[in-house]
Coordinates of N, CA and C in Angstrom, one line a residue:
M1 N 0.9 -1.2 0.0 CA 0.0 0.0 0.0 C 0.9 1.2 0.0
R2 N 0.9 2.0 -1.1 CA 1.7 3.2 -1.2 C 0.8 4.4 -1.0
E3 N 1.4 5.3 -0.2 CA 0.6 6.6 0.1 C 1.5 7.7 -0.2
R4 N 0.8 8.8 -0.4 CA 1.5 10.1 -0.7 C 0.8 11.2 0.1
Y5 N 1.7 12.2 0.5 CA 1.2 13.4 1.2 C 0.3 14.2 0.2
C6 N -0.8 14.7 0.7 CA -1.7 15.5 -0.1 C -1.5 17.0 0.3
R7 N -1.2 17.8 -0.7 CA -0.9 19.2 -0.5 C -2.3 20.0 -0.3
V8 N -3.3 19.4 -0.8 CA -4.6 20.1 -0.7 C -5.2 20.0 0.7
C9 N -5.3 18.8 1.3 CA -5.9 18.7 2.6 C -4.9 18.4 3.7
G10 N -3.6 18.2 3.4 CA -2.6 17.9 4.4 C -2.6 16.5 5.0
G11 N -3.4 15.6 4.4 CA -3.4 14.2 4.9 C -2.6 13.3 3.9
W12 N -2.7 12.0 4.3 CA -2.0 11.0 3.4 C -3.1 10.2 2.8
H13 N -2.9 9.9 1.5 CA -3.9 9.1 0.7 C -3.2 8.0 0.0
Q14 N -3.9 6.9 -0.3 CA -3.4 5.8 -1.1 C -3.4 6.3 -2.6
L15 N -2.3 5.9 -3.3 CA -2.2 6.4 -4.7 C -3.3 5.9 -5.6
D16 N -3.8 4.6 -5.3 CA -4.8 4.1 -6.2 C -6.2 4.5 -5.8
K17 N -6.4 5.2 -4.6 CA -7.7 5.6 -4.2 C -7.7 7.1 -3.8
W18 N -7.2 7.9 -4.6 CA -7.1 9.4 -4.3 C -8.5 10.0 -4.3
P19 N -8.8 10.7 -3.2 CA -10.2 11.3 -3.1 C -10.4 12.4 -4.2
H20 N -11.6 12.5 -4.7 CA -11.9 13.5 -5.7 C -11.8 14.9 -5.2
D21 N -12.1 15.2 -3.9 CA -12.0 16.5 -3.4 C -10.6 17.0 -3.3
C22 N -9.6 16.1 -3.3 CA -8.2 16.4 -3.2 C -7.5 16.5 -4.5
M23 N -8.2 16.4 -5.6 CA -7.5 16.5 -6.9 C -7.1 17.9 -7.1
P24 N -5.9 18.1 -7.7 CA -5.4 19.5 -7.9 C -6.4 20.3 -8.8
V25 N -6.5 21.6 -8.5 CA -7.4 22.5 -9.2 C -6.8 22.7 -10.6
Q26 N -7.7 22.6 -11.6 CA -7.2 22.9 -12.9 C -7.0 24.4 -13.2
N27 N -6.0 24.7 -13.8 CA -5.7 26.1 -14.2 C -6.7 26.5 -15.2
R28 N -7.5 27.6 -15.0 CA -8.5 28.0 -15.9 C -7.9 28.7 -17.1
A29 N -6.7 29.2 -17.0 CA -6.0 29.9 -18.1 C -5.6 28.9 -19.2
Q30 N -5.5 27.6 -18.9 CA -5.1 26.6 -19.8 C -6.3 26.3 -20.7
S31 N -6.0 26.2 -22.0 CA -7.1 25.9 -22.9 C -7.3 24.4 -23.1
D32 N -8.6 24.0 -23.4 CA -8.9 22.6 -23.7 C -8.7 22.3 -25.2
L33 N -8.3 23.3 -26.0 CA -8.1 23.0 -27.4 C -6.9 22.2 -27.6
P34 N -6.9 21.4 -28.8 CA -5.8 20.6 -29.0 C -4.5 21.3 -29.4
A35 N -4.6 22.6 -29.7 CA -3.4 23.4 -30.1 C -3.6 24.8 -29.3
P36 N -3.3 24.8 -28.0 CA -3.6 26.0 -27.3 C -2.6 27.2 -27.6
H37 N -1.5 26.8 -28.2 CA -0.5 27.9 -28.4 C -0.5 28.3 -29.9
F38 N -1.6 28.3 -30.5 CA -1.8 28.6 -31.9 C -1.6 30.1 -32.1
I39 N -0.7 30.5 -33.0 CA -0.4 31.9 -33.3 C -1.2 32.3 -34.6
S40 N -2.1 33.3 -34.4 CA -2.9 33.7 -35.5 C -2.2 34.6 -36.5
D41 N -2.6 34.7 -37.7 CA -2.1 35.6 -38.7 C -2.8 37.0 -38.6
A42 N -4.0 37.0 -38.0 CA -4.8 38.2 -37.9 C -4.1 39.2 -36.9
I43 N -4.0 40.5 -37.4 CA -3.5 41.5 -36.6 C -3.9 42.9 -37.2
E44 N -4.1 43.9 -36.4 CA -4.4 45.2 -37.0 C -3.2 46.1 -36.5
I45 N -2.4 46.4 -37.5 CA -1.2 47.2 -37.2 C -1.0 48.3 -38.3
H46 N -0.5 49.4 -37.8 CA -0.2 50.5 -38.7 C 1.3 50.5 -39.0
S47 N 1.6 50.3 -40.3 CA 3.0 50.1 -40.7 C 3.7 51.4 -40.6
M48 N 4.9 51.4 -40.0 CA 5.7 52.6 -39.8 C 6.5 52.8 -41.1
H49 N 6.5 51.9 -42.0 CA 7.2 52.0 -43.3 C 6.4 52.9 -44.3
D50 N 5.2 52.4 -44.6 CA 4.4 53.1 -45.6 C 3.1 53.8 -45.1
G51 N 2.8 53.6 -43.8 CA 1.7 54.3 -43.2 C 0.4 53.6 -43.4
N52 N 0.3 52.5 -44.1 CA -0.9 51.7 -44.3 C -1.2 50.9 -43.1
T53 N -2.5 50.5 -43.0 CA -3.0 49.7 -41.9 C -3.1 48.3 -42.5
Y54 N -2.6 47.3 -41.9 CA -2.6 45.9 -42.3 C -3.4 45.1 -41.3
T55 N -4.1 44.0 -41.8 CA -4.9 43.1 -41.0 C -4.3 41.7 -41.0
S56 N -3.2 41.6 -41.7 CA -2.5 40.2 -41.8 C -1.0 40.4 -41.7
K57 N -0.4 39.6 -40.9 CA 1.0 39.6 -40.7 C 1.7 39.3 -42.0
A58 N 1.2 38.3 -42.7 CA 1.8 37.9 -44.0 C 1.8 39.0 -45.0
K59 N 0.7 39.8 -45.1 CA 0.7 40.9 -46.0 C 1.6 42.0 -45.6
L60 N 1.8 42.3 -44.3 CA 2.7 43.3 -43.9 C 4.1 42.9 -44.2
R61 N 4.5 41.6 -44.0 CA 5.8 41.1 -44.3 C 6.1 41.1 -45.8
S62 N 5.1 40.8 -46.6 CA 5.3 40.8 -48.0 C 5.5 42.2 -48.5
A63 N 4.8 43.2 -47.9 CA 5.1 44.6 -48.3 C 6.5 45.1 -47.8
Y64 N 6.9 44.6 -46.7 CA 8.3 44.9 -46.2 C 9.3 44.3 -47.2
R65 N 9.1 43.0 -47.6 CA 10.1 42.4 -48.5 C 10.1 43.1 -49.9
A66 N 8.9 43.5 -50.4 CA 8.9 44.2 -51.7 C 9.6 45.5 -51.6
A67 N 9.6 46.2 -50.5 CA 10.3 47.5 -50.3 C 11.7 47.3 -49.9
G68 N 12.2 46.1 -49.6 CA 13.5 45.9 -49.2 C 13.8 46.2 -47.8
V69 N 12.8 46.2 -47.0 CA 12.9 46.5 -45.5 C 13.2 45.2 -44.8
V70 N 14.2 45.3 -43.9 CA 14.5 44.1 -43.1 C 13.8 44.2 -41.8
E71 N 13.0 43.2 -41.5 CA 12.2 43.2 -40.2 C 13.1 42.6 -39.1
I72 N 13.3 43.3 -38.1 CA 14.2 42.8 -37.0 C 13.3 42.4 -35.8
G73 N 13.6 41.2 -35.3 CA 12.8 40.7 -34.2 C 13.7 40.6 -33.0
N74 N 13.9 39.4 -32.5 CA 14.7 39.2 -31.3 C 16.2 39.0 -31.6
E75 N 16.6 38.9 -32.8 CA 18.0 38.7 -33.2 C 18.7 40.0 -33.0
K76 N 20.0 39.9 -32.7 CA 20.8 41.1 -32.4 C 21.1 41.8 -33.8
P77 N 21.0 43.1 -33.8 CA 21.4 43.8 -35.0 C 22.9 43.7 -35.2
P78 N 23.3 43.9 -36.5 CA 24.8 43.8 -36.8 C 25.5 44.9 -36.0
P79 N 26.7 44.6 -35.6 CA 27.5 45.6 -34.9 C 27.8 46.9 -35.8
I80 N 27.7 48.0 -35.1 CA 27.9 49.3 -35.8 C 29.4 49.6 -35.7
E81 N 30.0 49.8 -36.8 CA 31.4 50.2 -36.8 C 31.6 51.7 -36.6
K82 N 32.4 52.0 -35.6 CA 32.6 53.5 -35.3 C 33.6 54.0 -36.4
P83 N 33.3 55.2 -36.9 CA 34.2 55.7 -37.9 C 35.5 56.1 -37.2
K84 N 36.6 55.9 -37.9 CA 37.9 56.3 -37.4 C 38.0 57.8 -37.3
T85 N 38.5 58.4 -36.2 CA 38.7 59.8 -36.1 C 40.0 60.2 -36.7
D86 N 40.0 61.2 -37.5 CA 41.2 61.8 -38.1 C 41.8 62.8 -37.2
R87 N 42.7 62.4 -36.4 CA 43.3 63.3 -35.4 C 44.0 64.6 -36.0
N88 N 44.5 64.4 -37.2 CA 45.2 65.6 -37.8 C 44.1 66.6 -38.2
E89 N 43.0 66.2 -38.7 CA 41.9 67.1 -39.0 C 41.4 67.8 -37.8
I90 N 41.3 67.1 -36.7 CA 40.9 67.7 -35.4 C 41.9 68.8 -35.0
R91 N 43.2 68.4 -35.0 CA 44.2 69.4 -34.6 C 44.2 70.7 -35.5
K92 N 44.0 70.5 -36.8 CA 43.9 71.6 -37.7 C 42.7 72.5 -37.4
E93 N 41.6 71.9 -37.1 CA 40.4 72.6 -36.8 C 40.6 73.4 -35.5
L94 N 41.2 72.8 -34.5 CA 41.4 73.4 -33.2 C 42.4 74.6 -33.4
R95 N 43.4 74.4 -34.2 CA 44.3 75.5 -34.4 C 43.6 76.7 -35.1
R96 N 42.8 76.4 -36.1 CA 42.0 77.4 -36.8 C 41.1 78.2 -35.9
V97 N 40.4 77.5 -35.1 CA 39.4 78.1 -34.1 C 40.2 79.0 -33.1
H98 N 41.3 78.4 -32.6 CA 42.1 79.1 -31.7 C 42.7 80.4 -32.3
A99 N 43.1 80.3 -33.5 CA 43.7 81.5 -34.2 C 42.6 82.5 -34.5
E100 N 41.4 82.1 -34.8 CA 40.3 83.0 -35.1 C 39.8 83.7 -33.9
Y101 N 39.6 83.0 -32.8 CA 39.0 83.7 -31.6 C 40.0 84.2 -30.6
N102 N 41.2 83.9 -30.6 CA 42.2 84.4 -29.7 C 43.2 85.3 -30.4
V103 N 42.7 86.5 -30.7 CA 43.4 87.5 -31.4 C 44.3 88.3 -30.4

């Protein structure tokens, strides 16, 4: 005879004769559908690219592809290369400003 501690009532019950009142409460947020994590194509979104309102994700993405727009999601954007500073040009500009304003 195997028993297990019941978290609902705090008692011990036999595994093959578990009381109905002590069954765990079902989560109401969980769906009874066979595919509860179905992602729909329907959406109402105002495109920042062309200003149109789209009701389908597929149509929005096809408009993006036609225009050459890259849609960025969770992936990291490519690294931005910082331009090299030309120190000689900076020195020349500082000398010019110094000569112009320190008369």
